Amino acid sequence: MIHTFSGWGHHVVLDVESGAVHLADELSLALLPHIRLPMAPDCPPAVARAAGADPAEADEAWRELYTLYKQGLLFAPAAELTPPTGRLKALCLHVSHDCDLRCGYCFAHAGDYGGARVTMDFDTARTAVDLLVRLSGARRNLEIDFFGGEPLLALDTVRRTVEYARAHEAEWGGKHFRFTLTTNGLGLDDETIDFLNREMDNVVLSLDGRPGVHDALRRTAAGEGSYEKVLPGIRALVERRDRDYYVRGTFTARNPDFADDALYLASLGFKHLSMEPVVLPEGHPLALREEHLPAVFAAYDRLAGALRGESGVSFFHFRVDLTQGPCVYKRLRGCGAGFEYAAVTPEGDLYPCHQFVGREAYRMGSVREGRLDPAVAARFAALTVSNKPSCRDCWAKYFCSGGCAAAALNMTGALDGRYALGCEMQKKRLECAILTAVDRMAGEAPAEARP
Amino acid sequence: MKHIRTISGATLKQSASGGGCGECQTSCQSACKTSCTVANQRCEQKKKD
Ligand code: SF4
Ligand code: SF4
């Protein structure tokens, strides 16, 4: 299977199964749709005519395509690979089901996930860490994300959990923890910033972009906009940080022109940005609908264009590494929710991921039971791109890895359903990402020299 | 070649030989928490090079 698209004067040809990426000229692009497999070594005269090309020129181009075909770089067959069974390696600790903001689009129902406003005590967090260490087996790199609600409302638990895990890394056979924290920025005083910059491998900071866009939905409990309240802390943290961070916004039906929000954040000096489509059920006034797609596509194009070259700003979804990316097994399996990754509520209940929290049917037990419900885990482990009919024939499958199970469930009622709108946005931003990478690489070393 | 230029080779195919060590980062932990793009992650083995 191949996928072709054009932009910035490039005609990109992605060979889906091998992962190869080529740049075609007009003629070879015109020939590609005429190729039938197994490919003939010479250009059929009818094809040259149909492509409106000089027969000798067409034959020359065809032979080049044939060479790639023979090398397994064009129309490579699908390999039947089964990813190895995953082991738990990442936990999302909902240290607080309370939040000091009331955002209009929050999937956590203003932080409480439809339950009580509570925080996680250290004992529960410690039990969760122990569970992670035990279920991870020989895996060395473990991840813990402090999430909420607003995790800074349970800062004491965060601090003690980090301390506990770090103190035992060696004793647990050389485990290495990576901590991340996602915050709305309200609680960022100097001391907290120092702590986060010292201990967190990544900090995700929520800021929606232009002040009006941010304030319309990210409001305090008193109903005021929060932009002016969160910006100083977020700025101070980033200024003093020498490790990963993301300033992350959400876009909704109100701002499908979110490129302006991303570029606004870039103008404030933030270098690592992410803008995510809102996750809301159909019918919600803020939910993205089919009619928004042209504006959303235009926004991705505009953003990619603005960040082209040495902008110094990286947009999360445009960062695709065509040569050093993850192996095919990871790409087949996706996010790992429910078997490699799980979320823990303040009470210690386990769910496949943060977006399943509160859905009783998906509860996977409690950290105190010392295991992940195997029946739920098996359902999630089976969600590979090769098992999902709609993904199997999709060109984006090894980049997207089958999409978000939570979104599929929310939008289609089935874990393996196809959330068409999400797929369209995913494919668009992948084209932008591949184009960005290709554009950079095209100016570098001669192509044939690359592996 | 004159008409088509390879920018990146059979990276995916080659990556299958490693068998999938699983040491890499979980995709949803990195920034978005709402989607599952894996292609922008890095391979832990290659990071070491
Ligand atoms: S874009 Fe949609 S169909 Fe394609 S792999 Fe992703 S989830 Fe599957
Ligand atoms: S199901 Fe969706 S939200 Fe949950 S971990 Fe996977 S990609 Fe992320």
mmCIF file of C-alpha atoms in Angstrom, chain A residues 186-381:
data_model
loop_
_atom_site.group_PDB
_atom_site.id
_atom_site.type_symbol
_atom_site.label_atom_id
_atom_site.label_comp_id
_atom_site.label_asym_id
_atom_site.label_seq_id
_atom_site.Cartn_x
_atom_site.Cartn_y
_atom_site.Cartn_z
ATOM 1 C CA LEU A 186 -2.617 28.041 39.120
ATOM 2 C CA GLY A 187 -0.502 26.606 41.927
ATOM 3 C CA LEU A 188 2.922 27.388 40.471
ATOM 4 C CA ASP A 189 4.759 29.292 43.208
ATOM 5 C CA ASP A 190 8.560 29.474 43.246
ATOM 6 C CA GLU A 191 9.076 26.497 45.462
ATOM 7 C CA THR A 192 6.743 24.286 43.436
ATOM 8 C CA ILE A 193 8.456 25.367 40.225
ATOM 9 C CA ASP A 194 11.858 24.403 41.632
ATOM 10 C CA PHE A 195 10.518 21.042 42.709
ATOM 11 C CA LEU A 196 8.933 20.330 39.312
ATOM 12 C CA ASN A 197 11.984 21.477 37.372
ATOM 13 C CA ARG A 198 14.178 19.271 39.503
ATOM 14 C CA GLU A 199 12.100 16.098 39.590
ATOM 15 C CA MET A 200 9.805 16.000 36.570
ATOM 16 C CA ASP A 201 11.136 14.714 33.264
ATOM 17 C CA ASN A 202 8.295 16.468 31.528
ATOM 18 C CA VAL A 203 5.749 19.043 32.628
ATOM 19 C CA VAL A 204 2.589 19.638 30.647
ATOM 20 C CA LEU A 205 1.182 23.116 31.139
ATOM 21 C CA SER A 206 -2.373 23.880 30.072
ATOM 22 C CA LEU A 207 -2.805 27.126 28.193
ATOM 23 C CA ASP A 208 -5.285 27.427 25.340
ATOM 24 C CA GLY A 209 -3.683 30.259 23.402
ATOM 25 C CA ARG A 210 -5.115 33.717 22.782
ATOM 26 C CA PRO A 211 -6.328 35.201 26.065
ATOM 27 C CA GLY A 212 -9.941 35.438 24.898
ATOM 28 C CA VAL A 213 -9.947 31.810 23.751
ATOM 29 C CA HIS A 214 -8.395 30.657 27.019
ATOM 30 C CA ASP A 215 -10.689 32.693 29.255
ATOM 31 C CA ALA A 216 -13.852 31.666 27.463
ATOM 32 C CA LEU A 217 -13.528 28.111 28.755
ATOM 33 C CA ARG A 218 -10.791 27.896 31.365
ATOM 34 C CA ARG A 219 -12.535 29.598 34.249
ATOM 35 C CA THR A 220 -12.116 29.711 37.976
ATOM 36 C CA ALA A 221 -14.750 28.370 40.367
ATOM 37 C CA ALA A 222 -15.961 31.972 40.640
ATOM 38 C CA GLY A 223 -16.503 32.032 36.884
ATOM 39 C CA GLU A 224 -13.607 34.333 35.977
ATOM 40 C CA GLY A 225 -11.109 33.796 33.180
ATOM 41 C CA SER A 226 -7.863 32.258 34.396
ATOM 42 C CA TYR A 227 -5.381 33.469 31.769
ATOM 43 C CA GLU A 228 -3.830 36.273 33.819
ATOM 44 C CA LYS A 229 -3.704 34.029 36.874
ATOM 45 C CA VAL A 230 -1.830 31.136 35.263
ATOM 46 C CA LEU A 231 0.484 32.833 32.779
ATOM 47 C CA PRO A 232 3.083 34.210 35.237
ATOM 48 C CA GLY A 233 3.675 30.818 36.863
ATOM 49 C CA ILE A 234 3.833 28.983 33.543
ATOM 50 C CA ARG A 235 6.291 31.545 32.197
ATOM 51 C CA ALA A 236 8.480 31.368 35.280
ATOM 52 C CA LEU A 237 8.580 27.578 35.143
ATOM 53 C CA VAL A 238 9.552 27.511 31.471
ATOM 54 C CA GLU A 239 12.185 30.225 31.889
ATOM 55 C CA ARG A 240 13.910 28.237 34.604
ATOM 56 C CA ARG A 241 13.570 24.856 32.950
ATOM 57 C CA ASP A 242 16.235 22.924 31.039
ATOM 58 C CA ARG A 243 14.194 19.772 30.450
ATOM 59 C CA ASP A 244 11.129 18.797 28.450
ATOM 60 C CA TYR A 245 7.903 20.672 28.780
ATOM 61 C CA TYR A 246 4.815 21.188 26.689
ATOM 62 C CA VAL A 247 2.486 24.107 26.682
ATOM 63 C CA ARG A 248 -0.691 22.363 25.742
ATOM 64 C CA GLY A 249 -3.939 23.817 24.531
ATOM 65 C CA THR A 250 -7.293 22.354 23.650
ATOM 66 C CA PHE A 251 -9.239 23.570 20.655
ATOM 67 C CA THR A 252 -12.991 23.292 20.323
ATOM 68 C CA ALA A 253 -15.748 24.253 17.915
ATOM 69 C CA ARG A 254 -15.137 27.837 19.070
ATOM 70 C CA ASN A 255 -11.614 28.009 17.648
ATOM 71 C CA PRO A 256 -11.066 25.630 14.737
ATOM 72 C CA ASP A 257 -8.575 28.323 13.630
ATOM 73 C CA PHE A 258 -6.319 27.138 16.480
ATOM 74 C CA ALA A 259 -3.151 27.818 14.470
ATOM 75 C CA ASP A 260 -3.516 31.376 15.693
ATOM 76 C CA ASP A 261 -3.528 30.102 19.258
ATOM 77 C CA ALA A 262 -0.431 27.992 18.742
ATOM 78 C CA LEU A 263 1.367 30.873 17.054
ATOM 79 C CA TYR A 264 0.276 33.193 19.820
ATOM 80 C CA LEU A 265 1.858 30.821 22.358
ATOM 81 C CA ALA A 266 4.999 30.747 20.223
ATOM 82 C CA SER A 267 5.054 34.556 20.249
ATOM 83 C CA LEU A 268 5.145 34.424 24.050
ATOM 84 C CA GLY A 269 8.410 32.500 23.751
ATOM 85 C CA PHE A 270 7.144 28.950 24.370
ATOM 86 C CA LYS A 271 9.068 26.442 22.250
ATOM 87 C CA HIS A 272 7.261 23.152 22.783
ATOM 88 C CA LEU A 273 3.614 23.308 21.918
ATOM 89 C CA SER A 274 0.709 21.007 21.536
ATOM 90 C CA MET A 275 -2.893 21.702 20.567
ATOM 91 C CA GLU A 276 -5.397 18.929 21.000
ATOM 92 C CA PRO A 277 -8.859 18.537 19.521
ATOM 93 C CA VAL A 278 -11.429 18.534 22.314
ATOM 94 C CA VAL A 279 -12.904 15.177 23.322
ATOM 95 C CA LEU A 280 -16.635 15.626 23.769
ATOM 96 C CA PRO A 281 -19.701 13.654 22.793
ATOM 97 C CA GLU A 282 -21.531 14.603 19.636
ATOM 98 C CA GLY A 283 -24.194 17.169 20.335
ATOM 99 C CA HIS A 284 -22.141 19.099 22.885
ATOM 100 C CA PRO A 285 -21.986 22.712 21.699
ATOM 101 C CA LEU A 286 -18.164 22.716 21.914
ATOM 102 C CA ALA A 287 -17.692 19.374 20.131
ATOM 103 C CA LEU A 288 -15.900 19.371 16.789
ATOM 104 C CA ARG A 289 -18.092 18.309 13.902
ATOM 105 C CA GLU A 290 -17.591 17.366 10.271
ATOM 106 C CA GLU A 291 -18.360 20.951 9.225
ATOM 107 C CA HIS A 292 -15.281 22.149 11.128
ATOM 108 C CA LEU A 293 -12.883 19.954 9.160
ATOM 109 C CA PRO A 294 -12.001 22.451 6.416
ATOM 110 C CA ALA A 295 -11.083 25.068 9.033
ATOM 111 C CA VAL A 296 -9.150 22.515 11.099
ATOM 112 C CA PHE A 297 -7.230 21.314 8.033
ATOM 113 C CA ALA A 298 -6.448 24.891 7.084
ATOM 114 C CA ALA A 299 -5.178 25.504 10.612
ATOM 115 C CA TYR A 300 -2.818 22.508 10.460
ATOM 116 C CA ASP A 301 -1.534 23.702 7.064
ATOM 117 C CA ARG A 302 -1.063 27.230 8.285
ATOM 118 C CA LEU A 303 0.733 26.101 11.409
ATOM 119 C CA ALA A 304 3.040 23.721 9.533
ATOM 120 C CA GLY A 305 3.849 26.491 7.064
ATOM 121 C CA ALA A 306 4.582 28.986 9.827
ATOM 122 C CA LEU A 307 6.878 26.544 11.635
ATOM 123 C CA ARG A 308 8.642 25.359 8.474
ATOM 124 C CA GLY A 309 12.436 25.440 8.620
ATOM 125 C CA GLU A 310 14.334 26.733 11.612
ATOM 126 C CA SER A 311 11.471 28.247 13.591
ATOM 127 C CA GLY A 312 12.877 26.864 16.839
ATOM 128 C CA VAL A 313 9.351 25.870 17.838
ATOM 129 C CA SER A 314 8.240 22.257 17.887
ATOM 130 C CA PHE A 315 4.622 21.284 17.629
ATOM 131 C CA PHE A 316 3.993 17.904 19.250
ATOM 132 C CA HIS A 317 2.014 16.382 16.396
ATOM 133 C CA PHE A 318 4.430 17.541 13.717
ATOM 134 C CA ARG A 319 7.400 15.843 15.319
ATOM 135 C CA VAL A 320 7.825 12.680 13.316
ATOM 136 C CA ASP A 321 11.216 11.113 13.092
ATOM 137 C CA LEU A 322 11.259 9.102 9.881
ATOM 138 C CA THR A 323 14.494 7.249 10.642
ATOM 139 C CA GLN A 324 14.703 6.893 14.438
ATOM 140 C CA GLY A 325 11.062 6.375 15.291
ATOM 141 C CA PRO A 326 9.669 3.526 17.358
ATOM 142 C CA CYS A 327 9.774 -0.037 16.107
ATOM 143 C CA VAL A 328 6.931 -1.633 14.235
ATOM 144 C CA TYR A 329 5.757 -3.558 17.307
ATOM 145 C CA LYS A 330 5.012 -0.391 19.180
ATOM 146 C CA ARG A 331 3.307 1.027 16.134
ATOM 147 C CA LEU A 332 1.039 -1.994 15.891
ATOM 148 C CA ARG A 333 -0.008 -1.826 19.479
ATOM 149 C CA GLY A 334 -0.575 1.810 20.166
ATOM 150 C CA CYS A 335 -1.080 3.461 23.503
ATOM 151 C CA GLY A 336 -0.990 0.330 25.632
ATOM 152 C CA ALA A 337 -3.971 1.407 27.729
ATOM 153 C CA GLY A 338 -5.196 -1.418 29.922
ATOM 154 C CA PHE A 339 -2.050 -3.548 29.892
ATOM 155 C CA GLU A 340 1.087 -1.377 29.612
ATOM 156 C CA TYR A 341 -0.583 1.678 30.988
ATOM 157 C CA ALA A 342 -3.227 2.163 33.648
ATOM 158 C CA ALA A 343 -4.798 4.962 35.643
ATOM 159 C CA VAL A 344 -5.235 4.968 39.409
ATOM 160 C CA THR A 345 -8.003 6.946 41.120
ATOM 161 C CA PRO A 346 -7.507 8.706 44.478
ATOM 162 C CA GLU A 347 -9.154 5.665 46.104
ATOM 163 C CA GLY A 348 -6.733 3.274 44.390
ATOM 164 C CA ASP A 349 -9.092 1.904 41.746
ATOM 165 C CA LEU A 350 -7.478 0.872 38.477
ATOM 166 C CA TYR A 351 -8.755 1.778 35.014
ATOM 167 C CA PRO A 352 -7.282 1.192 31.538
ATOM 168 C CA CYS A 353 -6.375 4.873 31.241
ATOM 169 C CA HIS A 354 -7.233 8.317 32.544
ATOM 170 C CA GLN A 355 -10.129 8.670 30.117
ATOM 171 C CA PHE A 356 -11.835 5.504 31.324
ATOM 172 C CA VAL A 357 -11.858 6.559 34.957
ATOM 173 C CA GLY A 358 -15.367 6.379 36.336
ATOM 174 C CA ARG A 359 -16.631 3.934 33.701
ATOM 175 C CA GLU A 360 -17.575 1.063 35.992
ATOM 176 C CA ALA A 361 -17.552 -1.584 33.255
ATOM 177 C CA TYR A 362 -13.860 -0.926 32.712
ATOM 178 C CA ARG A 363 -12.693 -0.932 36.301
ATOM 179 C CA MET A 364 -9.665 -3.238 36.569
ATOM 180 C CA GLY A 365 -9.621 -3.790 40.310
ATOM 181 C CA SER A 366 -7.696 -1.901 42.937
ATOM 182 C CA VAL A 367 -3.986 -1.371 43.547
ATOM 183 C CA ARG A 368 -4.473 -3.331 46.768
ATOM 184 C CA GLU A 369 -5.498 -6.445 44.856
ATOM 185 C CA GLY A 370 -2.095 -6.404 43.201
ATOM 186 C CA ARG A 371 -3.115 -7.117 39.621
ATOM 187 C CA LEU A 372 -4.838 -5.723 36.547
ATOM 188 C CA ASP A 373 -8.096 -7.479 35.741
ATOM 189 C CA PRO A 374 -6.900 -9.937 33.057
ATOM 190 C CA ALA A 375 -10.200 -9.970 31.157
ATOM 191 C CA VAL A 376 -10.195 -6.204 30.633
ATOM 192 C CA ALA A 377 -6.450 -6.257 29.890
ATOM 193 C CA ALA A 378 -6.943 -8.893 27.190
ATOM 194 C CA ARG A 379 -9.630 -6.819 25.480
ATOM 195 C CA PHE A 380 -7.273 -3.869 25.262
ATOM 196 C CA ALA A 381 -4.236 -5.899 24.230
#
